[in-house]
């Protein structure tokens, strides 16, 4: 898997490069506690119960925004991502959201999250 460092000028192509090629490459847990490595988060938010929606949304937004290709494959569950996408997509930058939609085949999220 590609674990290369990202440059400052990555654009949509760079965002897409950080994602696995297909949604079925995501093998994260359906339930249980995930502890993120320090290269993803160094503050108090390192442990996440993925069975609970809010902690999972925070975890997924961190991994998608900050993670490398192998992090996304390791920590995200494809089925959970599909279910959470309408809300999760609104937590990401426009470029990262579009890259996920294009590369992973997730539905487009143009509306604000229902808060």
PDB file of C-alpha atoms in Angstrom, residues 1-113:
ATOM      1  CA  UNK A   1       0.000   0.000   0.000  1.00  0.00           C
ATOM      2  CA  UNK A   2       1.041   3.555  -0.667  1.00  0.00           C
ATOM      3  CA  UNK A   3       2.267   5.080   2.572  1.00  0.00           C
ATOM      4  CA  UNK A   4       4.101   8.052   1.069  1.00  0.00           C
ATOM      5  CA  UNK A   5       4.116  11.505   2.577  1.00  0.00           C
ATOM      6  CA  UNK A   6       1.792  14.078   1.121  1.00  0.00           C
ATOM      7  CA  UNK A   7       2.909  17.438  -0.223  1.00  0.00           C
ATOM      8  CA  UNK A   8       1.163  20.732   0.430  1.00  0.00           C
ATOM      9  CA  UNK A   9      -0.178  21.006  -3.116  1.00  0.00           C
ATOM     10  CA  UNK A  10      -2.014  17.700  -3.452  1.00  0.00           C
ATOM     11  CA  UNK A  11      -5.377  18.841  -4.869  1.00  0.00           C
ATOM     12  CA  UNK A  12      -8.107  16.353  -5.716  1.00  0.00           C
ATOM     13  CA  UNK A  13      -5.614  13.967  -7.278  1.00  0.00           C
ATOM     14  CA  UNK A  14      -3.576  13.974  -4.070  1.00  0.00           C
ATOM     15  CA  UNK A  15      -6.673  13.414  -1.951  1.00  0.00           C
ATOM     16  CA  UNK A  16      -7.733  10.483  -4.132  1.00  0.00           C
ATOM     17  CA  UNK A  17      -4.240   8.977  -3.889  1.00  0.00           C
ATOM     18  CA  UNK A  18      -4.681   8.759  -0.117  1.00  0.00           C
ATOM     19  CA  UNK A  19      -7.764   6.558  -0.542  1.00  0.00           C
ATOM     20  CA  UNK A  20      -7.948   2.843  -1.331  1.00  0.00           C
ATOM     21  CA  UNK A  21      -9.022   2.030  -4.879  1.00  0.00           C
ATOM     22  CA  UNK A  22     -12.335   0.459  -3.880  1.00  0.00           C
ATOM     23  CA  UNK A  23     -14.776   0.598  -0.996  1.00  0.00           C
ATOM     24  CA  UNK A  24     -14.392  -3.141  -0.425  1.00  0.00           C
ATOM     25  CA  UNK A  25     -10.743  -2.566   0.559  1.00  0.00           C
ATOM     26  CA  UNK A  26     -11.916  -0.986   3.831  1.00  0.00           C
ATOM     27  CA  UNK A  27     -11.578  -3.604   6.558  1.00  0.00           C
ATOM     28  CA  UNK A  28     -12.051  -1.602   9.748  1.00  0.00           C
ATOM     29  CA  UNK A  29     -13.962  -3.033  12.688  1.00  0.00           C
ATOM     30  CA  UNK A  30     -17.760  -3.001  12.901  1.00  0.00           C
ATOM     31  CA  UNK A  31     -17.647  -2.672  16.694  1.00  0.00           C
ATOM     32  CA  UNK A  32     -15.158  -2.307  19.519  1.00  0.00           C
ATOM     33  CA  UNK A  33     -12.608   0.329  20.429  1.00  0.00           C
ATOM     34  CA  UNK A  34     -10.125   1.727  17.932  1.00  0.00           C
ATOM     35  CA  UNK A  35      -6.965   3.411  19.215  1.00  0.00           C
ATOM     36  CA  UNK A  36      -5.451   5.700  16.606  1.00  0.00           C
ATOM     37  CA  UNK A  37      -1.683   5.944  16.241  1.00  0.00           C
ATOM     38  CA  UNK A  38       0.088   9.169  17.178  1.00  0.00           C
ATOM     39  CA  UNK A  39       0.686  10.171  13.543  1.00  0.00           C
ATOM     40  CA  UNK A  40      -3.106  10.620  13.202  1.00  0.00           C
ATOM     41  CA  UNK A  41      -3.921  12.272  16.501  1.00  0.00           C
ATOM     42  CA  UNK A  42      -1.770  13.090  19.493  1.00  0.00           C
ATOM     43  CA  UNK A  43      -4.315  14.678  21.811  1.00  0.00           C
ATOM     44  CA  UNK A  44      -6.914  13.108  24.083  1.00  0.00           C
ATOM     45  CA  UNK A  45      -9.048  11.844  21.171  1.00  0.00           C
ATOM     46  CA  UNK A  46      -7.234   8.593  20.416  1.00  0.00           C
ATOM     47  CA  UNK A  47      -9.769   5.971  21.542  1.00  0.00           C
ATOM     48  CA  UNK A  48     -13.080   5.590  19.741  1.00  0.00           C
ATOM     49  CA  UNK A  49     -15.968   3.172  20.250  1.00  0.00           C
ATOM     50  CA  UNK A  50     -16.984   2.489  16.646  1.00  0.00           C
ATOM     51  CA  UNK A  51     -20.348   1.032  17.674  1.00  0.00           C
ATOM     52  CA  UNK A  52     -21.406   4.552  18.744  1.00  0.00           C
ATOM     53  CA  UNK A  53     -22.256   7.013  15.966  1.00  0.00           C
ATOM     54  CA  UNK A  54     -20.708  10.271  17.260  1.00  0.00           C
ATOM     55  CA  UNK A  55     -17.308   8.811  18.217  1.00  0.00           C
ATOM     56  CA  UNK A  56     -17.275   6.904  14.919  1.00  0.00           C
ATOM     57  CA  UNK A  57     -17.988  10.069  12.906  1.00  0.00           C
ATOM     58  CA  UNK A  58     -15.112  11.826  14.663  1.00  0.00           C
ATOM     59  CA  UNK A  59     -12.789   8.860  14.085  1.00  0.00           C
ATOM     60  CA  UNK A  60     -13.715   8.574  10.402  1.00  0.00           C
ATOM     61  CA  UNK A  61     -13.317  12.315   9.811  1.00  0.00           C
ATOM     62  CA  UNK A  62      -9.833  12.248  11.389  1.00  0.00           C
ATOM     63  CA  UNK A  63      -8.713   9.181   9.437  1.00  0.00           C
ATOM     64  CA  UNK A  64     -10.067  10.425   6.100  1.00  0.00           C
ATOM     65  CA  UNK A  65      -8.642  13.921   6.594  1.00  0.00           C
ATOM     66  CA  UNK A  66      -5.273  13.012   8.122  1.00  0.00           C
ATOM     67  CA  UNK A  67      -4.674   9.373   7.304  1.00  0.00           C
ATOM     68  CA  UNK A  68      -2.659   7.566   4.717  1.00  0.00           C
ATOM     69  CA  UNK A  69      -4.060   5.006   2.338  1.00  0.00           C
ATOM     70  CA  UNK A  70      -3.320   2.098   4.682  1.00  0.00           C
ATOM     71  CA  UNK A  71      -4.890   3.975   7.646  1.00  0.00           C
ATOM     72  CA  UNK A  72      -8.148   4.423   5.744  1.00  0.00           C
ATOM     73  CA  UNK A  73      -8.211   0.725   4.802  1.00  0.00           C
ATOM     74  CA  UNK A  74      -7.345  -0.374   8.344  1.00  0.00           C
ATOM     75  CA  UNK A  75      -9.630   1.824  10.469  1.00  0.00           C
ATOM     76  CA  UNK A  76     -12.741   2.392   8.317  1.00  0.00           C
ATOM     77  CA  UNK A  77     -15.478  -0.170   7.801  1.00  0.00           C
ATOM     78  CA  UNK A  78     -17.071  -0.043   4.331  1.00  0.00           C
ATOM     79  CA  UNK A  79     -20.623  -0.691   5.523  1.00  0.00           C
ATOM     80  CA  UNK A  80     -20.410   1.859   8.345  1.00  0.00           C
ATOM     81  CA  UNK A  81     -18.919   4.410   5.947  1.00  0.00           C
ATOM     82  CA  UNK A  82     -21.811   3.934   3.508  1.00  0.00           C
ATOM     83  CA  UNK A  83     -24.366   4.336   6.312  1.00  0.00           C
ATOM     84  CA  UNK A  84     -22.657   7.392   7.818  1.00  0.00           C
ATOM     85  CA  UNK A  85     -21.746   9.101   4.556  1.00  0.00           C
ATOM     86  CA  UNK A  86     -24.629  11.633   4.363  1.00  0.00           C
ATOM     87  CA  UNK A  87     -23.545  13.122   7.692  1.00  0.00           C
ATOM     88  CA  UNK A  88     -19.832  12.324   7.541  1.00  0.00           C
ATOM     89  CA  UNK A  89     -19.397  13.891   4.120  1.00  0.00           C
ATOM     90  CA  UNK A  90     -20.446  17.232   5.589  1.00  0.00           C
ATOM     91  CA  UNK A  91     -17.582  17.084   8.120  1.00  0.00           C
ATOM     92  CA  UNK A  92     -14.897  16.879   5.428  1.00  0.00           C
ATOM     93  CA  UNK A  93     -13.364  19.497   3.186  1.00  0.00           C
ATOM     94  CA  UNK A  94     -15.012  19.907  -0.201  1.00  0.00           C
ATOM     95  CA  UNK A  95     -12.004  18.390  -2.001  1.00  0.00           C
ATOM     96  CA  UNK A  96     -11.745  15.391   0.300  1.00  0.00           C
ATOM     97  CA  UNK A  97     -15.503  14.781   0.107  1.00  0.00           C
ATOM     98  CA  UNK A  98     -15.441  14.865  -3.712  1.00  0.00           C
ATOM     99  CA  UNK A  99     -12.412  12.563  -3.818  1.00  0.00           C
ATOM    100  CA  UNK A 100     -14.221  10.016  -1.618  1.00  0.00           C
ATOM    101  CA  UNK A 101     -17.348  10.232  -3.740  1.00  0.00           C
ATOM    102  CA  UNK A 102     -15.450   9.762  -6.987  1.00  0.00           C
ATOM    103  CA  UNK A 103     -12.974   7.106  -5.950  1.00  0.00           C
ATOM    104  CA  UNK A 104     -15.091   5.062  -3.534  1.00  0.00           C
ATOM    105  CA  UNK A 105     -18.408   5.498  -5.337  1.00  0.00           C
ATOM    106  CA  UNK A 106     -20.136   7.169  -2.399  1.00  0.00           C
ATOM    107  CA  UNK A 107     -23.266   9.234  -3.133  1.00  0.00           C
ATOM    108  CA  UNK A 108     -22.829  12.955  -3.607  1.00  0.00           C
ATOM    109  CA  UNK A 109     -23.556  15.049  -0.501  1.00  0.00           C
ATOM    110  CA  UNK A 110     -24.446  18.585  -1.506  1.00  0.00           C
ATOM    111  CA  UNK A 111     -26.763  19.529   1.325  1.00  0.00           C
ATOM    112  CA  UNK A 112     -25.727  20.713   4.792  1.00  0.00           C
ATOM    113  CA  UNK A 113     -25.791  18.131   7.551  1.00  0.00           C
TER     114      UNK A 113
END
